[in-house]
């Protein structure tokens, strides 16, 4: 058992308890057993962590990462051995845990690394966040696919899409990722251009549903976004040029959700050509204002948004909490809403709200202690958490 004492908690992220401060008891099965007023829980033999009135949050979700991407020199992927990539991905996953992320959804990998990491975790070999893995990305033959080496599975008909999706599930992955539009970071790719046909996407959705999964849809352009919603993908990734019609479609849907990615925008402009090509930098600068305006409009419309960053390991380590503050710098989101997106919203979007996403008796005891009040100052997230507790491991930074 472990007892977190003197926890400042956030009302919107806590269920079944009304106070601002609490003690939280996690039992030997890593389930929250009790939440009560400070000083009222007696738990003989429990390990004590004094939060000292700092903020305690449920474990964070990262709904858009690539554990295989070490830095912004994306062509390097093609030179890495399977062993090197696996080691780098494991290191990245551990870094996520240190920063308070207890669930990560990988949006495309090489060498099937994330499924192998899941298996290693299940064997007890490593303690890393829970992983939702999509395997290789299903994409039509398209400009820039070579940028990301073996991350793509090219498929140019419903039959080929079906085969590609089945292959990802055969390899132990949970869900499917499809490219509905071009990409900023694909050399010569056009992010606003639709590239996947309706019959191809419907086939992916059908196979994923049959296997108990769903489809993530990479989509910047409005027509690609609307195709994804129409075909029933679970999430729209990025949504950079979402329009009024697409916003209305999402508001009317309880099956499809938007996962904006702010940190990658900041990272691209910060790179300023050091690793990115002239084509990639040009697109990042040219579309910056349009993306900010469109995603902010979706946010102000009241859409339930998920939390994803899309950044590489190097930037993730260099700038702790980057997606949190990027959502107020790159976009214009309210501090408390950002915390809700990273926890409660993303748990619901990922289908894990019964287990995670809020602090509640009976849910998983995945807790993050943040110095100060991040709901009042999101830049508190730039510091590493004081403590992270996950599946029997207490990380003290």
mmCIF file of C-alpha atoms in Angstrom:
data_model
loop_
_atom_site.group_PDB
_atom_site.id
_atom_site.type_symbol
_atom_site.label_atom_id
_atom_site.label_comp_id
_atom_site.label_asym_id
_atom_site.label_seq_id
_atom_site.Cartn_x
_atom_site.Cartn_y
_atom_site.Cartn_z
ATOM 1 C CA UNK A 1 0.000 0.000 0.000
ATOM 2 C CA UNK A 2 1.022 3.589 -0.561
ATOM 3 C CA UNK A 3 -0.600 6.642 1.029
ATOM 4 C CA UNK A 4 -0.351 10.053 -0.605
ATOM 5 C CA UNK A 5 -0.927 12.694 2.067
ATOM 6 C CA UNK A 6 -1.788 16.383 1.800
ATOM 7 C CA UNK A 7 -2.746 16.297 -1.859
ATOM 8 C CA UNK A 8 -4.190 19.341 -3.579
ATOM 9 C CA UNK A 9 -6.676 17.948 -6.077
ATOM 10 C CA UNK A 10 -8.661 19.458 -8.945
ATOM 11 C CA UNK A 11 -12.434 19.123 -8.748
ATOM 12 C CA UNK A 12 -12.922 18.365 -12.444
ATOM 13 C CA UNK A 13 -10.405 15.501 -12.259
ATOM 14 C CA UNK A 14 -11.689 13.919 -9.043
ATOM 15 C CA UNK A 15 -14.827 11.802 -8.594
ATOM 16 C CA UNK A 16 -16.644 11.018 -5.358
ATOM 17 C CA UNK A 17 -14.852 13.610 -3.227
ATOM 18 C CA UNK A 18 -15.584 17.315 -2.935
ATOM 19 C CA UNK A 19 -12.696 18.772 -0.934
ATOM 20 C CA UNK A 20 -9.723 20.717 -2.279
ATOM 21 C CA UNK A 21 -7.209 18.702 -0.240
ATOM 22 C CA UNK A 22 -7.167 14.975 0.435
ATOM 23 C CA UNK A 23 -5.202 11.897 1.390
ATOM 24 C CA UNK A 24 -5.301 9.116 -1.212
ATOM 25 C CA UNK A 25 -4.726 5.453 -0.344
ATOM 26 C CA UNK A 26 -3.663 3.008 -3.059
ATOM 27 C CA UNK A 27 -3.911 -0.679 -2.169
ATOM 28 C CA UNK A 28 -1.565 -3.535 -2.982
ATOM 29 C CA UNK A 29 -3.306 -4.115 -6.306
ATOM 30 C CA UNK A 30 -2.555 -0.501 -7.322
ATOM 31 C CA UNK A 31 -6.222 0.481 -7.091
ATOM 32 C CA UNK A 32 -7.366 3.642 -5.324
ATOM 33 C CA UNK A 33 -9.011 2.333 -2.156
ATOM 34 C CA UNK A 34 -9.926 5.523 -0.334
ATOM 35 C CA UNK A 35 -9.959 9.306 -0.722
ATOM 36 C CA UNK A 36 -10.581 11.310 2.432
ATOM 37 C CA UNK A 37 -9.756 14.456 4.362
ATOM 38 C CA UNK A 38 -6.089 14.915 5.239
ATOM 39 C CA UNK A 39 -5.118 13.055 8.402
ATOM 40 C CA UNK A 40 -8.171 10.761 8.497
ATOM 41 C CA UNK A 41 -6.797 7.622 6.798
ATOM 42 C CA UNK A 42 -5.041 5.073 9.006
ATOM 43 C CA UNK A 43 -3.093 2.560 6.929
ATOM 44 C CA UNK A 44 -0.660 0.522 8.972
ATOM 45 C CA UNK A 45 2.408 -0.455 6.998
ATOM 46 C CA UNK A 46 1.653 1.851 4.069
ATOM 47 C CA UNK A 47 4.508 3.736 2.425
ATOM 48 C CA UNK A 48 3.891 7.461 2.943
ATOM 49 C CA UNK A 49 4.371 10.157 0.312
ATOM 50 C CA UNK A 50 3.770 13.699 1.548
ATOM 51 C CA UNK A 51 2.613 15.838 -1.368
ATOM 52 C CA UNK A 52 2.930 18.935 0.865
ATOM 53 C CA UNK A 53 -0.212 20.545 -0.598
ATOM 54 C CA UNK A 54 1.127 20.340 -4.150
ATOM 55 C CA UNK A 55 -1.242 19.328 -6.951
ATOM 56 C CA UNK A 56 -1.909 15.633 -7.527
ATOM 57 C CA UNK A 57 -3.231 14.652 -10.955
ATOM 58 C CA UNK A 58 -4.245 11.360 -12.557
ATOM 59 C CA UNK A 59 -1.638 9.870 -14.901
ATOM 60 C CA UNK A 60 -1.353 11.641 -18.252
ATOM 61 C CA UNK A 61 -2.252 10.336 -21.699
ATOM 62 C CA UNK A 62 -0.169 10.881 -24.829
ATOM 63 C CA UNK A 63 -2.422 10.034 -27.756
ATOM 64 C CA UNK A 64 0.053 10.808 -30.539
ATOM 65 C CA UNK A 65 3.665 9.753 -30.248
ATOM 66 C CA UNK A 66 6.210 7.837 -32.299
ATOM 67 C CA UNK A 67 8.499 6.004 -29.902
ATOM 68 C CA UNK A 68 10.854 5.177 -32.758
ATOM 69 C CA UNK A 69 11.602 8.836 -33.588
ATOM 70 C CA UNK A 70 14.666 9.986 -31.677
ATOM 71 C CA UNK A 71 15.157 13.455 -33.202
ATOM 72 C CA UNK A 72 13.995 15.615 -36.106
ATOM 73 C CA UNK A 73 16.461 14.080 -38.551
ATOM 74 C CA UNK A 74 13.758 11.750 -39.798
ATOM 75 C CA UNK A 75 15.913 10.210 -42.524
ATOM 76 C CA UNK A 76 18.027 8.685 -39.736
ATOM 77 C CA UNK A 77 15.248 6.140 -39.220
ATOM 78 C CA UNK A 78 16.388 4.366 -42.354
ATOM 79 C CA UNK A 79 19.892 3.841 -40.948
ATOM 80 C CA UNK A 80 18.951 2.485 -37.524
ATOM 81 C CA UNK A 81 19.168 -1.224 -36.814
ATOM 82 C CA UNK A 82 16.260 -3.012 -35.188
ATOM 83 C CA UNK A 83 18.227 -3.331 -31.956
ATOM 84 C CA UNK A 84 19.152 0.365 -31.894
ATOM 85 C CA UNK A 85 15.576 1.387 -32.565
ATOM 86 C CA UNK A 86 14.248 -0.881 -29.813
ATOM 87 C CA UNK A 87 16.702 0.557 -27.276
ATOM 88 C CA UNK A 88 15.828 4.139 -28.235
ATOM 89 C CA UNK A 89 12.086 3.399 -28.076
ATOM 90 C CA UNK A 90 12.423 1.823 -24.631
ATOM 91 C CA UNK A 91 14.360 4.858 -23.426
ATOM 92 C CA UNK A 92 11.664 7.171 -24.832
ATOM 93 C CA UNK A 93 8.913 5.173 -23.117
ATOM 94 C CA UNK A 94 10.719 5.394 -19.775
ATOM 95 C CA UNK A 95 11.087 9.149 -20.246
ATOM 96 C CA UNK A 96 7.341 9.391 -20.772
ATOM 97 C CA UNK A 97 6.797 7.669 -17.434
ATOM 98 C CA UNK A 98 9.217 10.013 -15.649
ATOM 99 C CA UNK A 99 7.181 12.958 -16.950
ATOM 100 C CA UNK A 100 3.920 11.495 -15.646
ATOM 101 C CA UNK A 101 2.501 9.775 -18.712
ATOM 102 C CA UNK A 102 1.012 6.411 -17.804
ATOM 103 C CA UNK A 103 -0.702 5.685 -21.135
ATOM 104 C CA UNK A 104 0.801 6.343 -24.551
ATOM 105 C CA UNK A 105 -0.675 5.692 -27.975
ATOM 106 C CA UNK A 106 1.929 5.125 -30.648
ATOM 107 C CA UNK A 107 0.911 6.572 -34.006
ATOM 108 C CA UNK A 108 3.313 4.642 -36.233
ATOM 109 C CA UNK A 109 6.525 2.691 -35.816
ATOM 110 C CA UNK A 110 9.176 0.638 -37.599
ATOM 111 C CA UNK A 111 10.336 -2.912 -36.850
ATOM 112 C CA UNK A 112 7.071 -3.433 -34.900
ATOM 113 C CA UNK A 113 8.886 -2.007 -31.883
ATOM 114 C CA UNK A 114 5.868 -0.859 -29.864
ATOM 115 C CA UNK A 115 4.112 -4.227 -30.001
ATOM 116 C CA UNK A 116 7.360 -5.841 -28.832
ATOM 117 C CA UNK A 117 7.616 -3.336 -25.976
ATOM 118 C CA UNK A 118 4.059 -4.236 -24.964
ATOM 119 C CA UNK A 119 5.010 -7.891 -24.839
ATOM 120 C CA UNK A 120 8.112 -7.127 -22.772
ATOM 121 C CA UNK A 121 5.978 -5.157 -20.337
ATOM 122 C CA UNK A 122 3.466 -8.008 -20.067
ATOM 123 C CA UNK A 123 6.319 -10.365 -19.187
ATOM 124 C CA UNK A 124 7.460 -7.984 -16.449
ATOM 125 C CA UNK A 125 10.767 -7.287 -18.190
ATOM 126 C CA UNK A 126 10.291 -3.498 -18.252
ATOM 127 C CA UNK A 127 8.083 -0.993 -16.447
ATOM 128 C CA UNK A 128 6.873 1.486 -19.027
ATOM 129 C CA UNK A 129 3.538 3.238 -19.612
ATOM 130 C CA UNK A 130 0.633 1.222 -20.962
ATOM 131 C CA UNK A 131 0.958 1.282 -24.750
ATOM 132 C CA UNK A 132 -1.733 1.386 -27.433
ATOM 133 C CA UNK A 133 0.093 0.352 -30.596
ATOM 134 C CA UNK A 134 -0.826 0.938 -34.245
ATOM 135 C CA UNK A 135 2.160 -0.663 -36.007
ATOM 136 C CA UNK A 136 3.005 0.578 -39.491
ATOM 137 C CA UNK A 137 0.900 3.396 -40.934
ATOM 138 C CA UNK A 138 -1.443 2.425 -43.775
ATOM 139 C CA UNK A 139 -0.980 4.916 -46.620
ATOM 140 C CA UNK A 140 -1.549 5.172 -50.353
ATOM 141 C CA UNK A 141 1.528 5.464 -52.557
ATOM 142 C CA UNK A 142 2.296 9.143 -52.104
ATOM 143 C CA UNK A 143 4.922 11.887 -52.234
ATOM 144 C CA UNK A 144 7.254 11.790 -49.261
ATOM 145 C CA UNK A 145 6.600 8.262 -48.044
ATOM 146 C CA UNK A 146 10.341 7.590 -48.249
ATOM 147 C CA UNK A 147 10.942 10.297 -45.620
ATOM 148 C CA UNK A 148 9.974 7.890 -42.861
ATOM 149 C CA UNK A 149 11.716 4.755 -44.119
ATOM 150 C CA UNK A 150 9.759 1.643 -43.138
ATOM 151 C CA UNK A 151 7.100 3.373 -41.048
ATOM 152 C CA UNK A 152 4.585 3.190 -43.896
ATOM 153 C CA UNK A 153 2.708 0.222 -45.345
ATOM 154 C CA UNK A 154 1.677 1.289 -48.857
ATOM 155 C CA UNK A 155 -1.785 0.125 -49.929
ATOM 156 C CA UNK A 156 -3.625 1.267 -53.064
ATOM 157 C CA UNK A 157 -6.976 -0.514 -53.027
ATOM 158 C CA UNK A 158 -9.476 -1.784 -50.466
ATOM 159 C CA UNK A 159 -7.963 -5.256 -50.836
ATOM 160 C CA UNK A 160 -4.428 -4.000 -50.134
ATOM 161 C CA UNK A 161 -5.688 -1.931 -47.199
ATOM 162 C CA UNK A 162 -7.409 -5.023 -45.791
ATOM 163 C CA UNK A 163 -4.201 -7.029 -46.060
ATOM 164 C CA UNK A 164 -2.142 -4.242 -44.481
ATOM 165 C CA UNK A 165 -4.519 -3.850 -41.556
ATOM 166 C CA UNK A 166 -4.643 -7.580 -40.933
ATOM 167 C CA UNK A 167 -0.842 -7.643 -40.953
ATOM 168 C CA UNK A 168 -0.662 -5.023 -38.193
ATOM 169 C CA UNK A 169 -3.071 -6.999 -36.031
ATOM 170 C CA UNK A 170 -1.197 -10.235 -36.753
ATOM 171 C CA UNK A 171 1.947 -8.582 -35.371
ATOM 172 C CA UNK A 172 0.216 -7.797 -32.085
ATOM 173 C CA UNK A 173 -0.925 -4.222 -32.592
ATOM 174 C CA UNK A 174 -4.159 -2.839 -31.147
ATOM 175 C CA UNK A 175 -5.398 -0.275 -33.661
ATOM 176 C CA UNK A 176 -4.779 1.045 -37.187
ATOM 177 C CA UNK A 177 -3.381 4.395 -38.322
ATOM 178 C CA UNK A 178 -4.298 5.656 -41.812
ATOM 179 C CA UNK A 179 -3.054 8.641 -43.799
ATOM 180 C CA UNK A 180 -6.115 10.517 -45.046
ATOM 181 C CA UNK A 181 -4.200 13.587 -46.253
ATOM 182 C CA UNK A 182 -0.665 14.594 -47.066
ATOM 183 C CA UNK A 183 1.747 15.611 -44.320
ATOM 184 C CA UNK A 184 3.861 18.594 -43.320
ATOM 185 C CA UNK A 185 6.892 16.427 -42.645
ATOM 186 C CA UNK A 186 6.717 14.197 -45.710
ATOM 187 C CA UNK A 187 9.109 15.650 -48.270
ATOM 188 C CA UNK A 188 6.990 17.282 -51.022
ATOM 189 C CA UNK A 189 3.774 16.206 -49.296
ATOM 190 C CA UNK A 190 0.757 18.529 -49.366
ATOM 191 C CA UNK A 191 -0.915 18.557 -45.921
ATOM 192 C CA UNK A 192 -4.195 19.918 -47.236
ATOM 193 C CA UNK A 193 -4.576 17.332 -49.988
ATOM 194 C CA UNK A 194 -6.787 14.263 -49.564
ATOM 195 C CA UNK A 195 -4.959 11.054 -50.505
ATOM 196 C CA UNK A 196 -7.032 8.075 -49.299
ATOM 197 C CA UNK A 197 -10.188 6.967 -51.106
ATOM 198 C CA UNK A 198 -13.456 6.385 -49.266
ATOM 199 C CA UNK A 199 -13.617 2.677 -50.109
ATOM 200 C CA UNK A 200 -10.054 2.201 -48.825
ATOM 201 C CA UNK A 201 -10.769 3.933 -45.531
ATOM 202 C CA UNK A 202 -14.049 2.073 -45.036
ATOM 203 C CA UNK A 203 -12.141 -1.189 -45.423
ATOM 204 C CA UNK A 204 -9.670 -0.152 -42.711
ATOM 205 C CA UNK A 205 -12.506 0.799 -40.362
ATOM 206 C CA UNK A 206 -14.247 -2.519 -41.053
ATOM 207 C CA UNK A 207 -11.139 -4.620 -40.336
ATOM 208 C CA UNK A 208 -10.268 -2.637 -37.201
ATOM 209 C CA UNK A 209 -13.788 -3.012 -35.826
ATOM 210 C CA UNK A 210 -13.735 -6.745 -36.531
ATOM 211 C CA UNK A 211 -10.516 -7.035 -34.492
ATOM 212 C CA UNK A 212 -11.832 -4.964 -31.579
ATOM 213 C CA UNK A 213 -9.816 -1.883 -32.498
ATOM 214 C CA UNK A 214 -10.361 1.378 -34.329
ATOM 215 C CA UNK A 215 -8.696 3.714 -36.826
ATOM 216 C CA UNK A 216 -6.633 6.818 -36.161
ATOM 217 C CA UNK A 217 -6.932 9.143 -39.145
ATOM 218 C CA UNK A 218 -4.043 11.483 -39.956
ATOM 219 C CA UNK A 219 -5.822 14.472 -41.504
ATOM 220 C CA UNK A 220 -4.806 18.108 -41.919
ATOM 221 C CA UNK A 221 -7.142 19.151 -44.745
ATOM 222 C CA UNK A 222 -10.852 19.746 -44.207
ATOM 223 C CA UNK A 223 -12.017 17.228 -46.835
ATOM 224 C CA UNK A 224 -9.823 14.508 -45.351
ATOM 225 C CA UNK A 225 -11.165 15.318 -41.896
ATOM 226 C CA UNK A 226 -14.758 15.041 -43.107
ATOM 227 C CA UNK A 227 -14.022 11.764 -44.871
ATOM 228 C CA UNK A 228 -12.632 10.380 -41.618
ATOM 229 C CA UNK A 229 -15.724 11.406 -39.664
ATOM 230 C CA UNK A 230 -18.047 10.021 -42.353
ATOM 231 C CA UNK A 231 -16.238 6.665 -42.421
ATOM 232 C CA UNK A 232 -16.143 6.324 -38.640
ATOM 233 C CA UNK A 233 -12.508 6.708 -37.624
ATOM 234 C CA UNK A 234 -12.060 7.066 -33.873
ATOM 235 C CA UNK A 235 -9.733 10.060 -33.955
ATOM 236 C CA UNK A 236 -8.741 12.814 -36.327
ATOM 237 C CA UNK A 237 -5.040 13.469 -35.804
ATOM 238 C CA UNK A 238 -3.884 17.107 -36.136
ATOM 239 C CA UNK A 239 -7.001 18.582 -37.804
ATOM 240 C CA UNK A 240 -4.973 21.590 -38.906
ATOM 241 C CA UNK A 241 -7.421 23.067 -41.420
ATOM 242 C CA UNK A 242 -10.693 21.940 -39.873
ATOM 243 C CA UNK A 243 -13.647 23.967 -41.184
ATOM 244 C CA UNK A 244 -17.109 24.835 -39.862
ATOM 245 C CA UNK A 245 -18.778 21.852 -41.505
ATOM 246 C CA UNK A 246 -16.263 19.427 -39.997
ATOM 247 C CA UNK A 247 -16.667 21.043 -36.571
ATOM 248 C CA UNK A 248 -20.442 20.583 -36.809
ATOM 249 C CA UNK A 249 -19.964 16.956 -37.860
ATOM 250 C CA UNK A 250 -17.756 16.304 -34.824
ATOM 251 C CA UNK A 251 -20.225 18.020 -32.506
ATOM 252 C CA UNK A 252 -22.957 15.715 -33.815
ATOM 253 C CA UNK A 253 -20.798 12.594 -33.455
ATOM 254 C CA UNK A 254 -20.122 10.513 -30.367
ATOM 255 C CA UNK A 255 -17.699 8.243 -32.229
ATOM 256 C CA UNK A 256 -15.009 10.540 -33.639
ATOM 257 C CA UNK A 257 -12.795 12.993 -31.757
ATOM 258 C CA UNK A 258 -10.115 15.540 -32.613
ATOM 259 C CA UNK A 259 -6.555 15.164 -31.295
ATOM 260 C CA UNK A 260 -4.672 18.409 -32.026
ATOM 261 C CA UNK A 261 -0.875 18.367 -31.787
ATOM 262 C CA UNK A 262 0.639 21.654 -30.648
ATOM 263 C CA UNK A 263 4.190 20.761 -29.584
ATOM 264 C CA UNK A 264 5.232 19.618 -33.058
ATOM 265 C CA UNK A 265 4.320 23.071 -34.384
ATOM 266 C CA UNK A 266 6.586 24.790 -31.874
ATOM 267 C CA UNK A 267 9.335 22.236 -32.474
ATOM 268 C CA UNK A 268 9.293 22.738 -36.243
ATOM 269 C CA UNK A 269 9.626 26.506 -36.010
ATOM 270 C CA UNK A 270 12.292 26.165 -33.315
ATOM 271 C CA UNK A 271 14.285 23.820 -35.582
ATOM 272 C CA UNK A 272 14.589 26.591 -38.206
ATOM 273 C CA UNK A 273 16.154 24.297 -40.776
ATOM 274 C CA UNK A 274 18.710 22.624 -38.513
ATOM 275 C CA UNK A 275 17.260 19.182 -39.234
ATOM 276 C CA UNK A 276 14.194 19.854 -41.373
ATOM 277 C CA UNK A 277 14.382 20.426 -45.113
ATOM 278 C CA UNK A 278 13.507 23.710 -46.801
ATOM 279 C CA UNK A 279 10.222 22.168 -47.971
ATOM 280 C CA UNK A 280 9.237 21.128 -44.445
ATOM 281 C CA UNK A 281 10.151 24.506 -42.956
ATOM 282 C CA UNK A 282 8.269 26.361 -45.686
ATOM 283 C CA UNK A 283 5.058 24.443 -44.975
ATOM 284 C CA UNK A 284 5.417 24.911 -41.214
ATOM 285 C CA UNK A 285 5.750 28.679 -41.564
ATOM 286 C CA UNK A 286 3.223 29.107 -44.383
ATOM 287 C CA UNK A 287 0.352 27.328 -42.628
ATOM 288 C CA UNK A 288 1.034 28.378 -39.026
ATOM 289 C CA UNK A 289 -1.656 31.048 -38.716
ATOM 290 C CA UNK A 290 -4.306 29.046 -40.575
ATOM 291 C CA UNK A 291 -3.751 26.030 -38.324
ATOM 292 C CA UNK A 292 -3.912 28.083 -35.139
ATOM 293 C CA UNK A 293 -7.132 29.809 -36.198
ATOM 294 C CA UNK A 294 -8.844 26.581 -37.270
ATOM 295 C CA UNK A 295 -7.990 24.518 -34.186
ATOM 296 C CA UNK A 296 -8.809 27.384 -31.826
ATOM 297 C CA UNK A 297 -12.210 27.642 -33.489
ATOM 298 C CA UNK A 298 -12.782 23.916 -32.908
ATOM 299 C CA UNK A 299 -11.799 24.340 -29.259
ATOM 300 C CA UNK A 300 -14.098 27.352 -28.758
ATOM 301 C CA UNK A 301 -16.931 25.325 -30.294
ATOM 302 C CA UNK A 302 -16.734 23.024 -27.282
ATOM 303 C CA UNK A 303 -15.372 19.874 -28.913
ATOM 304 C CA UNK A 304 -13.944 17.163 -26.670
ATOM 305 C CA UNK A 305 -10.251 17.243 -27.569
ATOM 306 C CA UNK A 306 -7.606 14.613 -26.951
ATOM 307 C CA UNK A 307 -3.983 15.198 -25.990
ATOM 308 C CA UNK A 308 -1.152 14.449 -28.430
ATOM 309 C CA UNK A 309 2.237 16.010 -29.122
ATOM 310 C CA UNK A 310 3.868 14.206 -32.102
ATOM 311 C CA UNK A 311 7.334 15.309 -30.949
ATOM 312 C CA UNK A 312 10.580 13.397 -31.007
ATOM 313 C CA UNK A 313 12.519 12.065 -28.032
ATOM 314 C CA UNK A 314 15.173 14.791 -28.145
ATOM 315 C CA UNK A 315 12.650 17.639 -27.875
ATOM 316 C CA UNK A 316 10.557 15.738 -25.337
ATOM 317 C CA UNK A 317 13.534 15.481 -22.982
ATOM 318 C CA UNK A 318 14.834 18.990 -23.664
ATOM 319 C CA UNK A 319 11.462 20.633 -23.020
ATOM 320 C CA UNK A 320 9.500 18.802 -20.273
ATOM 321 C CA UNK A 321 5.784 19.504 -20.376
ATOM 322 C CA UNK A 322 6.025 20.889 -23.898
ATOM 323 C CA UNK A 323 2.560 19.864 -25.091
ATOM 324 C CA UNK A 324 0.985 21.422 -22.001
ATOM 325 C CA UNK A 325 2.372 24.902 -22.533
ATOM 326 C CA UNK A 326 2.308 24.579 -26.344
ATOM 327 C CA UNK A 327 -1.471 24.381 -26.134
ATOM 328 C CA UNK A 328 -1.569 27.871 -24.749
ATOM 329 C CA UNK A 329 1.235 29.252 -26.962
ATOM 330 C CA UNK A 330 0.639 27.520 -30.300
ATOM 331 C CA UNK A 331 -3.097 27.428 -29.716
ATOM 332 C CA UNK A 332 -4.983 29.465 -27.102
ATOM 333 C CA UNK A 333 -6.442 26.913 -24.703
ATOM 334 C CA UNK A 334 -7.343 27.543 -21.065
ATOM 335 C CA UNK A 335 -5.000 26.015 -18.483
ATOM 336 C CA UNK A 336 -7.523 23.808 -16.735
ATOM 337 C CA UNK A 337 -8.935 22.575 -20.036
ATOM 338 C CA UNK A 338 -5.443 21.467 -21.068
ATOM 339 C CA UNK A 339 -5.162 19.325 -17.935
ATOM 340 C CA UNK A 340 -8.602 17.841 -18.625
ATOM 341 C CA UNK A 341 -7.573 17.051 -22.204
ATOM 342 C CA UNK A 342 -4.437 15.244 -20.978
ATOM 343 C CA UNK A 343 -6.371 13.066 -18.543
ATOM 344 C CA UNK A 344 -10.164 12.736 -18.461
ATOM 345 C CA UNK A 345 -10.860 13.528 -22.124
ATOM 346 C CA UNK A 346 -8.110 11.313 -23.469
ATOM 347 C CA UNK A 347 -9.134 8.407 -21.240
ATOM 348 C CA UNK A 348 -12.650 8.643 -22.657
ATOM 349 C CA UNK A 349 -11.386 8.915 -26.238
ATOM 350 C CA UNK A 350 -9.093 5.914 -25.747
ATOM 351 C CA UNK A 351 -11.923 3.860 -24.254
ATOM 352 C CA UNK A 352 -10.219 3.604 -20.859
ATOM 353 C CA UNK A 353 -12.392 5.901 -18.739
ATOM 354 C CA UNK A 354 -13.530 3.045 -16.491
ATOM 355 C CA UNK A 355 -9.930 2.528 -15.346
ATOM 356 C CA UNK A 356 -8.099 5.820 -15.787
ATOM 357 C CA UNK A 357 -8.380 9.540 -16.380
ATOM 358 C CA UNK A 358 -9.669 10.750 -13.008
ATOM 359 C CA UNK A 359 -8.883 10.189 -9.347
ATOM 360 C CA UNK A 360 -11.668 7.936 -8.091
ATOM 361 C CA UNK A 361 -12.044 5.030 -5.681
ATOM 362 C CA UNK A 362 -11.866 1.836 -7.735
ATOM 363 C CA UNK A 363 -9.790 3.310 -10.555
ATOM 364 C CA UNK A 364 -6.129 2.642 -11.170
ATOM 365 C CA UNK A 365 -3.753 4.313 -8.739
ATOM 366 C CA UNK A 366 -1.727 6.274 -11.291
ATOM 367 C CA UNK A 367 -0.789 9.593 -9.703
ATOM 368 C CA UNK A 368 1.432 12.531 -10.630
ATOM 369 C CA UNK A 369 2.513 15.174 -8.099
ATOM 370 C CA UNK A 370 3.165 18.582 -9.672
ATOM 371 C CA UNK A 371 4.732 21.457 -7.765
ATOM 372 C CA UNK A 372 2.315 24.363 -7.399
ATOM 373 C CA UNK A 373 -1.026 24.917 -9.133
ATOM 374 C CA UNK A 374 -0.790 24.043 -12.853
ATOM 375 C CA UNK A 375 -4.501 24.742 -13.365
ATOM 376 C CA UNK A 376 -3.673 28.370 -12.572
ATOM 377 C CA UNK A 377 -0.245 28.433 -14.254
ATOM 378 C CA UNK A 378 0.321 25.800 -16.943
ATOM 379 C CA UNK A 379 4.031 26.648 -17.015
ATOM 380 C CA UNK A 380 4.363 24.683 -13.772
ATOM 381 C CA UNK A 381 4.321 21.685 -16.112
ATOM 382 C CA UNK A 382 7.744 22.692 -17.457
ATOM 383 C CA UNK A 383 9.277 21.239 -14.293
ATOM 384 C CA UNK A 384 9.538 17.487 -13.899
ATOM 385 C CA UNK A 385 6.901 16.025 -11.552
ATOM 386 C CA UNK A 386 7.903 15.719 -7.913
ATOM 387 C CA UNK A 387 6.594 12.144 -7.899
ATOM 388 C CA UNK A 388 5.049 9.696 -10.347
ATOM 389 C CA UNK A 389 3.403 6.507 -9.076
ATOM 390 C CA UNK A 390 2.604 3.760 -11.559
ATOM 391 C CA UNK A 391 2.140 0.016 -11.129
ATOM 392 C CA UNK A 392 4.170 -0.343 -7.962
ATOM 393 C CA UNK A 393 6.966 2.039 -8.935
ATOM 394 C CA UNK A 394 7.440 5.424 -7.274
ATOM 395 C CA UNK A 395 9.580 7.778 -9.347
ATOM 396 C CA UNK A 396 10.972 10.749 -7.468
ATOM 397 C CA UNK A 397 12.409 13.492 -9.665
#
